[in-house]
PDB file of C-alpha atoms in Angstrom:
ATOM      1  CA  ARG K   1     -15.559 -21.198 -16.819  1.00 41.00           C
ATOM      2  CA  PHE K   2     -13.345 -22.691 -13.761  1.00 41.00           C
ATOM      3  CA  SER K   3     -11.834 -25.992 -13.271  1.00 48.00           C
ATOM      4  CA  PRO K   4     -13.132 -28.405 -10.488  1.00 47.00           C
ATOM      5  CA  ARG K   5     -11.171 -28.825  -7.188  1.00 49.00           C
ATOM      6  CA  PRO K   6      -9.536 -32.270  -6.516  1.00 47.00           C
ATOM      7  CA  ALA K   7     -11.120 -34.300  -3.995  1.00 46.00           C
ATOM      8  CA  ALA K   8      -9.118 -34.580  -0.633  1.00 45.00           C
ATOM      9  CA  ASP K   9      -9.853 -36.925   2.505  1.00 45.00           C
ATOM     10  CA  ALA K  10     -10.186 -34.251   5.267  1.00 49.00           C
ATOM     11  CA  SER K  11     -11.806 -31.308   3.541  1.00 64.00           C
ATOM     12  CA  LEU K  12     -12.937 -27.687   3.891  1.00 68.00           C
ATOM     13  CA  PHE K  13     -15.745 -28.456   1.641  1.00 59.00           C
ATOM     14  CA  GLU K  14     -18.878 -30.746   1.816  1.00 58.00           C
ATOM     15  CA  ARG K  15     -18.306 -32.906  -1.310  1.00 51.00           C
ATOM     16  CA  GLU K  16     -21.798 -34.700  -1.207  1.00 55.00           C
ATOM     17  CA  GLY K  17     -24.937 -33.066  -2.335  1.00 54.00           C
ATOM     18  CA  PRO K  18     -25.390 -29.211  -3.043  1.00 54.00           C
ATOM     19  CA  PRO K  19     -22.156 -27.056  -2.170  1.00 57.00           C
ATOM     20  CA  GLN K  20     -22.189 -26.111   1.463  1.00 70.00           C
ATOM     21  CA  LEU K  21     -20.439 -23.581   3.596  1.00 77.00           C
ATOM     22  CA  THR K  22     -18.670 -25.690   6.435  1.00 85.00           C
ATOM     23  CA  GLU K  23     -18.045 -24.237   9.860  1.00 88.00           C
ATOM     24  CA  ARG K  24     -14.415 -24.571   9.136  1.00 87.00           C
ATOM     25  CA  LEU K  25     -14.538 -22.811   5.917  1.00 90.00           C
ATOM     26  CA  LEU K  26     -16.544 -20.209   7.366  1.00 92.00           C
ATOM     27  CA  THR K  27     -13.616 -19.528   9.953  1.00 93.00           C
ATOM     28  CA  VAL K  28     -11.309 -19.326   7.035  1.00 94.00           C
ATOM     29  CA  ILE K  29     -13.610 -16.891   5.106  1.00 95.00           C
ATOM     30  CA  LEU K  30     -13.812 -14.755   8.299  1.00 96.00           C
ATOM     31  CA  GLU K  31      -9.888 -14.670   8.729  1.00 97.00           C
ATOM     32  CA  ALA K  32      -9.634 -13.668   5.018  1.00 98.00           C
ATOM     33  CA  ALA K  33     -11.950 -10.731   5.664  1.00 97.00           C
ATOM     34  CA  THR K  34      -9.787  -9.749   8.591  1.00 97.00           C
ATOM     35  CA  LEU K  35      -6.731 -10.113   6.656  1.00 98.00           C
ATOM     36  CA  SER K  36      -8.269  -8.113   3.638  1.00 97.00           C
ATOM     37  CA  ASP K  37      -8.818  -5.134   5.945  1.00 96.00           C
ATOM     38  CA  MET K  38      -5.413  -5.541   7.633  1.00 96.00           C
ATOM     39  CA  ALA K  39      -3.804  -5.378   4.063  1.00 96.00           C
ATOM     40  CA  TYR K  40      -4.506  -1.535   3.929  1.00 95.00           C
ATOM     41  CA  GLY K  41      -1.868  -1.246   6.622  1.00 93.00           C
ATOM     42  CA  ASP K  42      -3.322   1.727   8.719  1.00 92.00           C
ATOM     43  CA  THR K  43      -4.790  -0.782  11.409  1.00 92.00           C
ATOM     44  CA  VAL K  44      -1.244  -2.145  12.357  1.00 94.00           C
ATOM     45  CA  PRO K  45       0.716   0.594  14.177  1.00 93.00           C
ATOM     46  CA  GLU K  46       4.335  -0.703  13.034  1.00 94.00           C
ATOM     47  CA  VAL K  47       3.082  -0.893   9.283  1.00 95.00           C
ATOM     48  CA  ALA K  48       1.422   2.580   9.501  1.00 94.00           C
ATOM     49  CA  ALA K  49       4.583   4.110  10.918  1.00 94.00           C
ATOM     50  CA  LYS K  50       6.653   2.359   8.224  1.00 94.00           C
ATOM     51  CA  MET K  51       4.360   3.839   5.358  1.00 92.00           C
ATOM     52  CA  ASN K  52       4.805   7.321   6.786  1.00 91.00           C
ATOM     53  CA  GLU K  53       8.621   6.663   6.265  1.00 91.00           C
ATOM     54  CA  THR K  54       8.787   4.927   2.989  1.00 90.00           C
ATOM     55  CA  GLY K  55       6.410   3.199   0.382  1.00 89.00           C
ATOM     56  CA  ILE K  56       8.708   0.307  -0.540  1.00 92.00           C
ATOM     57  CA  PHE K  57       9.340  -2.172   2.227  1.00 94.00           C
ATOM     58  CA  ASP K  58       8.949  -5.627   3.671  1.00 95.00           C
ATOM     59  CA  LEU K  59       8.107  -5.834   7.331  1.00 96.00           C
ATOM     60  CA  GLU K  60       7.632  -8.707   9.567  1.00 96.00           C
ATOM     61  CA  VAL K  61       5.159  -8.041  12.555  1.00 96.00           C
ATOM     62  CA  SER K  62       4.752  -9.818  15.427  1.00 95.00           C
ATOM     63  CA  HIS K  63       0.935 -10.362  16.168  1.00 95.00           C
ATOM     64  CA  PRO K  64      -0.734 -12.408  19.067  1.00 96.00           C
ATOM     65  CA  ASN K  65      -3.288 -13.801  16.407  1.00 96.00           C
ATOM     66  CA  TYR K  66      -0.901 -15.117  13.975  1.00 97.00           C
ATOM     67  CA  ASP K  67       2.064 -17.560  13.652  1.00 96.00           C
ATOM     68  CA  SER K  68       3.898 -15.107  11.299  1.00 96.00           C
ATOM     69  CA  LEU K  69       2.683 -12.086   9.606  1.00 97.00           C
ATOM     70  CA  THR K  70       4.581  -9.970   7.022  1.00 97.00           C
ATOM     71  CA  PHE K  71       3.730  -7.047   4.809  1.00 97.00           C
ATOM     72  CA  TYR K  72       4.895  -6.375   1.441  1.00 96.00           C
ATOM     73  CA  SER K  73       4.760  -2.755   0.038  1.00 93.00           C
ATOM     74  CA  ASN K  74       5.355  -1.090  -3.189  1.00 91.00           C
ATOM     75  CA  GLU K  75       2.873   1.848  -2.899  1.00 89.00           C
ATOM     76  CA  PRO K  76       0.222   1.927  -3.613  1.00 89.00           C
ATOM     77  CA  ASP K  77       0.143  -1.678  -3.784  1.00 90.00           C
ATOM     78  CA  MET K  78       0.443  -3.844  -0.642  1.00 93.00           C
ATOM     79  CA  GLY K  79       0.117  -7.474   0.355  1.00 94.00           C
ATOM     80  CA  VAL K  80       0.241  -9.418   3.415  1.00 97.00           C
ATOM     81  CA  VAL K  81       1.323 -13.115   3.788  1.00 97.00           C
ATOM     82  CA  ALA K  82       0.189 -14.685   7.196  1.00 97.00           C
ATOM     83  CA  SER K  83       0.042 -18.401   8.664  1.00 96.00           C
ATOM     84  CA  LYS K  84      -2.544 -19.477  11.403  1.00 94.00           C
ATOM     85  CA  GLY K  85      -3.893 -22.538  12.398  1.00 90.00           C
ATOM     86  CA  GLY K  86      -2.016 -24.975   9.718  1.00 91.00           C
ATOM     87  CA  MET K  87      -3.261 -22.364   6.892  1.00 94.00           C
ATOM     88  CA  CYS K  88      -1.490 -19.981   4.865  1.00 97.00           C
ATOM     89  CA  TYR K  89      -2.926 -16.481   3.727  1.00 98.00           C
ATOM     90  CA  GLY K  90      -2.061 -13.920   1.061  1.00 97.00           C
ATOM     91  CA  ALA K  91      -4.123 -10.871   1.213  1.00 97.00           C
ATOM     92  CA  PHE K  92      -4.031  -7.726  -1.115  1.00 96.00           C
ATOM     93  CA  ARG K  93      -4.905  -4.164  -0.342  1.00 95.00           C
ATOM     94  CA  GLY K  94      -7.740  -2.445  -2.402  1.00 93.00           C
ATOM     95  CA  THR K  95      -7.852   0.730  -3.972  1.00 90.00           C
ATOM     96  CA  VAL K  96      -6.411   3.715  -2.069  1.00 90.00           C
ATOM     97  CA  PRO K  97      -8.769   6.546  -2.842  1.00 89.00           C
ATOM     98  CA  SER K  98      -6.137   9.015  -2.990  1.00 89.00           C
ATOM     99  CA  SER K  99      -3.919   7.145  -5.490  1.00 90.00           C
ATOM    100  CA  LEU K 100      -3.983   8.076  -9.098  1.00 92.00           C
ATOM    101  CA  VAL K 101      -1.848   5.252  -9.764  1.00 90.00           C
ATOM    102  CA  ASP K 102      -4.664   2.819  -8.402  1.00 89.00           C
ATOM    103  CA  TRP K 103      -7.482   4.640 -10.371  1.00 91.00           C
ATOM    104  CA  GLY K 104      -5.310   4.111 -13.365  1.00 91.00           C
ATOM    105  CA  GLN K 105      -5.171   0.398 -12.868  1.00 90.00           C
ATOM    106  CA  ASN K 106      -8.765   0.150 -12.091  1.00 87.00           C
ATOM    107  CA  PHE K 107      -9.766   1.856 -15.558  1.00 91.00           C
ATOM    108  CA  ASP K 108      -6.766   0.120 -17.558  1.00 91.00           C
ATOM    109  CA  LEU K 109      -8.835  -2.100 -20.134  1.00 88.00           C
ATOM    110  CA  THR K 110      -5.860  -3.532 -21.768  1.00 95.00           C
ATOM    111  CA  VAL K 111      -5.106  -7.115 -21.224  1.00 95.00           C
ATOM    112  CA  ARG K 112      -2.402  -9.367 -20.347  1.00 95.00           C
ATOM    113  CA  ARG K 113      -1.509 -12.856 -20.185  1.00 94.00           C
ATOM    114  CA  VAL K 114      -0.587 -14.285 -16.717  1.00 93.00           C
ATOM    115  CA  TYR K 115       1.085 -17.899 -16.308  1.00 91.00           C
ATOM    116  CA  PRO K 116       1.466 -20.047 -13.414  1.00 90.00           C
ATOM    117  CA  LEU K 117       4.647 -19.594 -11.757  1.00 79.00           C
ATOM    118  CA  THR K 118       6.702 -19.214 -14.640  1.00 57.00           C
ATOM    119  CA  ASP K 119       8.158 -16.742 -16.900  1.00 47.00           C
ATOM    120  CA  GLU K 120       5.748 -14.948 -19.186  1.00 50.00           C
ATOM    121  CA  ALA K 121       7.985 -15.346 -22.381  1.00 50.00           C
ATOM    122  CA  GLN K 122       7.429 -19.073 -22.235  1.00 52.00           C
ATOM    123  CA  SER K 123       4.518 -19.090 -24.291  1.00 52.00           C
ATOM    124  CA  GLY K 124       4.159 -22.926 -24.448  1.00 58.00           C
ATOM    125  CA  TYR K 125       2.681 -22.716 -20.997  1.00 70.00           C
ATOM    126  CA  GLU K 126      -1.068 -22.560 -20.191  1.00 87.00           C
ATOM    127  CA  TYR K 127      -2.289 -19.109 -19.058  1.00 91.00           C
ATOM    128  CA  CYS K 128      -5.351 -16.898 -18.454  1.00 94.00           C
ATOM    129  CA  THR K 129      -5.990 -13.413 -19.881  1.00 96.00           C
ATOM    130  CA  VAL K 130      -6.532 -10.831 -17.479  1.00 97.00           C
ATOM    131  CA  ARG K 131      -7.161  -6.957 -17.338  1.00 96.00           C
ATOM    132  CA  ALA K 132      -3.507  -5.675 -17.126  1.00 94.00           C
ATOM    133  CA  GLY K 133      -4.091  -2.979 -14.639  1.00 93.00           C
ATOM    134  CA  PHE K 134      -5.052  -5.656 -12.070  1.00 94.00           C
ATOM    135  CA  ALA K 135      -1.731  -7.669 -12.757  1.00 94.00           C
ATOM    136  CA  ASP K 136       0.689  -4.572 -12.665  1.00 91.00           C
ATOM    137  CA  PHE K 137       1.588  -5.910  -9.162  1.00 90.00           C
ATOM    138  CA  LEU K 138       3.402  -9.016 -10.621  1.00 90.00           C
ATOM    139  CA  ASP K 139       6.132  -6.469 -11.952  1.00 90.00           C
ATOM    140  CA  TYR K 140       7.256  -5.553  -8.355  1.00 89.00           C
ATOM    141  CA  ASP K 141       9.939  -7.448  -6.556  1.00 87.00           C
ATOM    142  CA  SER K 142       7.991  -7.417  -3.505  1.00 87.00           C
ATOM    143  CA  SER K 143       5.444  -9.609  -5.114  1.00 87.00           C
ATOM    144  CA  SER K 144       8.126 -12.521  -5.894  1.00 86.00           C
ATOM    145  CA  ARG K 145       9.325 -12.330  -2.289  1.00 90.00           C
ATOM    146  CA  ALA K 146       5.551 -12.451  -1.208  1.00 91.00           C
ATOM    147  CA  MET K 147       4.969 -15.461  -3.480  1.00 89.00           C
ATOM    148  CA  ALA K 148       7.987 -17.159  -2.221  1.00 90.00           C
ATOM    149  CA  LYS K 149       6.664 -16.765   1.227  1.00 94.00           C
ATOM    150  CA  ILE K 150       3.502 -18.227   0.468  1.00 93.00           C
ATOM    151  CA  VAL K 151       5.242 -21.426  -1.355  1.00 91.00           C
ATOM    152  CA  GLU K 152       7.429 -21.775   1.908  1.00 92.00           C
ATOM    153  CA  CYS K 153       4.270 -21.664   4.070  1.00 93.00           C
ATOM    154  CA  ALA K 154       2.491 -24.264   2.008  1.00 93.00           C
ATOM    155  CA  ALA K 155       5.281 -26.621   2.094  1.00 90.00           C
ATOM    156  CA  SER K 156       4.727 -26.968   5.909  1.00 89.00           C
ATOM    157  CA  CYS K 157       1.111 -27.918   5.459  1.00 88.00           C
ATOM    158  CA  VAL K 158      -0.342 -31.205   6.277  1.00 83.00           C
ATOM    159  CA  ASP K 159      -2.650 -31.151   3.331  1.00 84.00           C
ATOM    160  CA  PRO K 160      -1.113 -28.758   0.837  1.00 77.00           C
ATOM    161  CA  ASP K 161      -4.327 -29.003  -1.412  1.00 78.00           C
ATOM    162  CA  GLU K 162      -6.362 -26.954   1.083  1.00 86.00           C
ATOM    163  CA  CYS K 163      -3.839 -24.879   2.882  1.00 93.00           C
ATOM    164  CA  VAL K 164      -3.393 -21.633   0.908  1.00 96.00           C
ATOM    165  CA  VAL K 165      -5.881 -18.973   0.924  1.00 97.00           C
ATOM    166  CA  ILE K 166      -5.541 -15.841  -1.294  1.00 97.00           C
ATOM    167  CA  THR K 167      -7.813 -12.919  -0.606  1.00 97.00           C
ATOM    168  CA  GLY K 168      -8.495  -9.213  -0.997  1.00 96.00           C
ATOM    169  CA  HIS K 169     -11.057  -6.270  -1.009  1.00 96.00           C
ATOM    170  CA  SER K 170     -11.904  -4.286  -4.144  1.00 95.00           C
ATOM    171  CA  GLN K 171      -8.841  -3.817  -6.234  1.00 95.00           C
ATOM    172  CA  GLY K 172      -7.166  -6.368  -3.890  1.00 95.00           C
ATOM    173  CA  GLY K 173      -9.761  -8.830  -4.575  1.00 96.00           C
ATOM    174  CA  ALA K 174      -8.857  -8.690  -8.456  1.00 95.00           C
ATOM    175  CA  ASN K 175      -5.189  -8.861  -7.455  1.00 95.00           C
ATOM    176  CA  ALA K 176      -6.058 -11.974  -5.542  1.00 96.00           C
ATOM    177  CA  VAL K 177      -7.721 -13.773  -8.517  1.00 96.00           C
ATOM    178  CA  VAL K 178      -4.824 -12.954 -10.684  1.00 96.00           C
ATOM    179  CA  ALA K 179      -2.346 -14.072  -7.945  1.00 95.00           C
ATOM    180  CA  SER K 180      -4.322 -17.350  -7.656  1.00 95.00           C
ATOM    181  CA  ILE K 181      -3.475 -17.898 -11.441  1.00 94.00           C
ATOM    182  CA  VAL K 182       0.279 -17.400 -10.653  1.00 93.00           C
ATOM    183  CA  ALA K 183      -0.034 -19.907  -7.567  1.00 93.00           C
ATOM    184  CA  SER K 184      -2.563 -22.473  -9.202  1.00 91.00           C
ATOM    185  CA  ARG K 185      -0.150 -25.403  -8.464  1.00 89.00           C
ATOM    186  CA  LEU K 186      -0.666 -24.658  -4.713  1.00 91.00           C
ATOM    187  CA  ASN K 187      -4.628 -25.405  -5.354  1.00 91.00           C
ATOM    188  CA  PRO K 188      -5.444 -21.945  -3.471  1.00 94.00           C
ATOM    189  CA  ILE K 189      -9.045 -21.089  -2.118  1.00 94.00           C
ATOM    190  CA  VAL K 190      -9.870 -17.718  -3.240  1.00 96.00           C
ATOM    191  CA  VAL K 191     -11.827 -15.257  -1.196  1.00 97.00           C
ATOM    192  CA  THR K 192     -12.682 -11.845  -2.469  1.00 97.00           C
ATOM    193  CA  PHE K 193     -14.868  -8.914  -1.160  1.00 97.00           C
ATOM    194  CA  GLY K 194     -16.291  -6.450  -3.691  1.00 94.00           C
ATOM    195  CA  GLN K 195     -14.129  -7.634  -6.394  1.00 95.00           C
ATOM    196  CA  PRO K 196     -14.189  -6.176  -9.789  1.00 93.00           C
ATOM    197  CA  PRO K 197     -13.967  -8.728 -12.784  1.00 93.00           C
ATOM    198  CA  ALA K 198     -10.408  -9.354 -13.657  1.00 95.00           C
ATOM    199  CA  VAL K 199     -10.379 -12.416 -15.887  1.00 95.00           C
ATOM    200  CA  LEU K 200     -11.332 -12.244 -19.483  1.00 93.00           C
ATOM    201  CA  GLY K 201     -12.830 -15.543 -20.908  1.00 88.00           C
ATOM    202  CA  ASP K 202     -12.432 -19.165 -19.316  1.00 89.00           C
ATOM    203  CA  CYS K 203      -9.745 -19.714 -16.930  1.00 92.00           C
ATOM    204  CA  ASP K 204      -9.091 -23.379 -15.989  1.00 90.00           C
ATOM    205  CA  LEU K 205      -6.378 -22.282 -13.427  1.00 91.00           C
ATOM    206  CA  ILE K 206      -8.944 -21.113 -11.173  1.00 89.00           C
ATOM    207  CA  PRO K 207     -10.656 -23.986  -9.146  1.00 79.00           C
ATOM    208  CA  ALA K 208     -14.316 -23.524  -9.367  1.00 78.00           C
ATOM    209  CA  ASP K 209     -15.688 -24.691  -6.103  1.00 80.00           C
ATOM    210  CA  GLY K 210     -12.600 -23.127  -4.076  1.00 88.00           C
ATOM    211  CA  THR K 211     -13.600 -19.727  -5.281  1.00 92.00           C
ATOM    212  CA  PHE K 212     -15.882 -17.576  -3.124  1.00 93.00           C
ATOM    213  CA  ARG K 213     -16.739 -13.818  -4.314  1.00 92.00           C
ATOM    214  CA  PHE K 214     -18.821 -11.789  -1.893  1.00 93.00           C
ATOM    215  CA  VAL K 215     -20.698  -8.957  -3.305  1.00 88.00           C
ATOM    216  CA  ASN K 216     -22.884  -6.388  -1.418  1.00 79.00           C
ATOM    217  CA  TYR K 217     -26.135  -5.927  -3.294  1.00 73.00           C
ATOM    218  CA  ILE K 218     -27.458  -3.693  -0.439  1.00 68.00           C
ATOM    219  CA  GLU K 219     -27.898   0.247  -1.573  1.00 64.00           C
ATOM    220  CA  ALA K 220     -27.201   2.649   0.998  1.00 60.00           C
ATOM    221  CA  GLU K 221     -30.298   4.899   1.758  1.00 58.00           C
TER     222      GLU K 221
END
């Protein structure tokens, strides 16, 4: 169970009648898919070169399709924060097949409480319970810097309630769901592709009509 999204005057969403994907929203989802792929790092030459040097880095990249584009790496995890067309995007890398750390995170069935932009020790705050392996990235300094970048970007939006998009593929999708809990006060739109379940039980910090989970049901022949 997720919470409903507050109404807005100029919206990505059709608010009358059955839920619909607007043309603007489909454009945002396509951008999320592009950045989810880009979060793997190997399609951007500057990032691929940096990955060959070190696994821990922040790297701002000039790209013709984005107003800003910054990669945050702490191998095997990587995220990218981008701004484009008045929207702010945060995308997470999926499972790296050769990474034992990633597979360990995928199969970690222990649980962890995740709080919205506050310290976990402050037990008086609302929280959601998630699979711990999908929240490991929160322990990295690079995650704090990436989140600060998203908050900074959101502050410049005309409509801060429909500005932030958090996305990812595979494990990156699960990371995106966890990150949306942390960033819940920004009212993020969550778009995931092939995402494994990340949240245990109800989570009112994730907006129901702002969450789009794409799953491929077609079996390969």
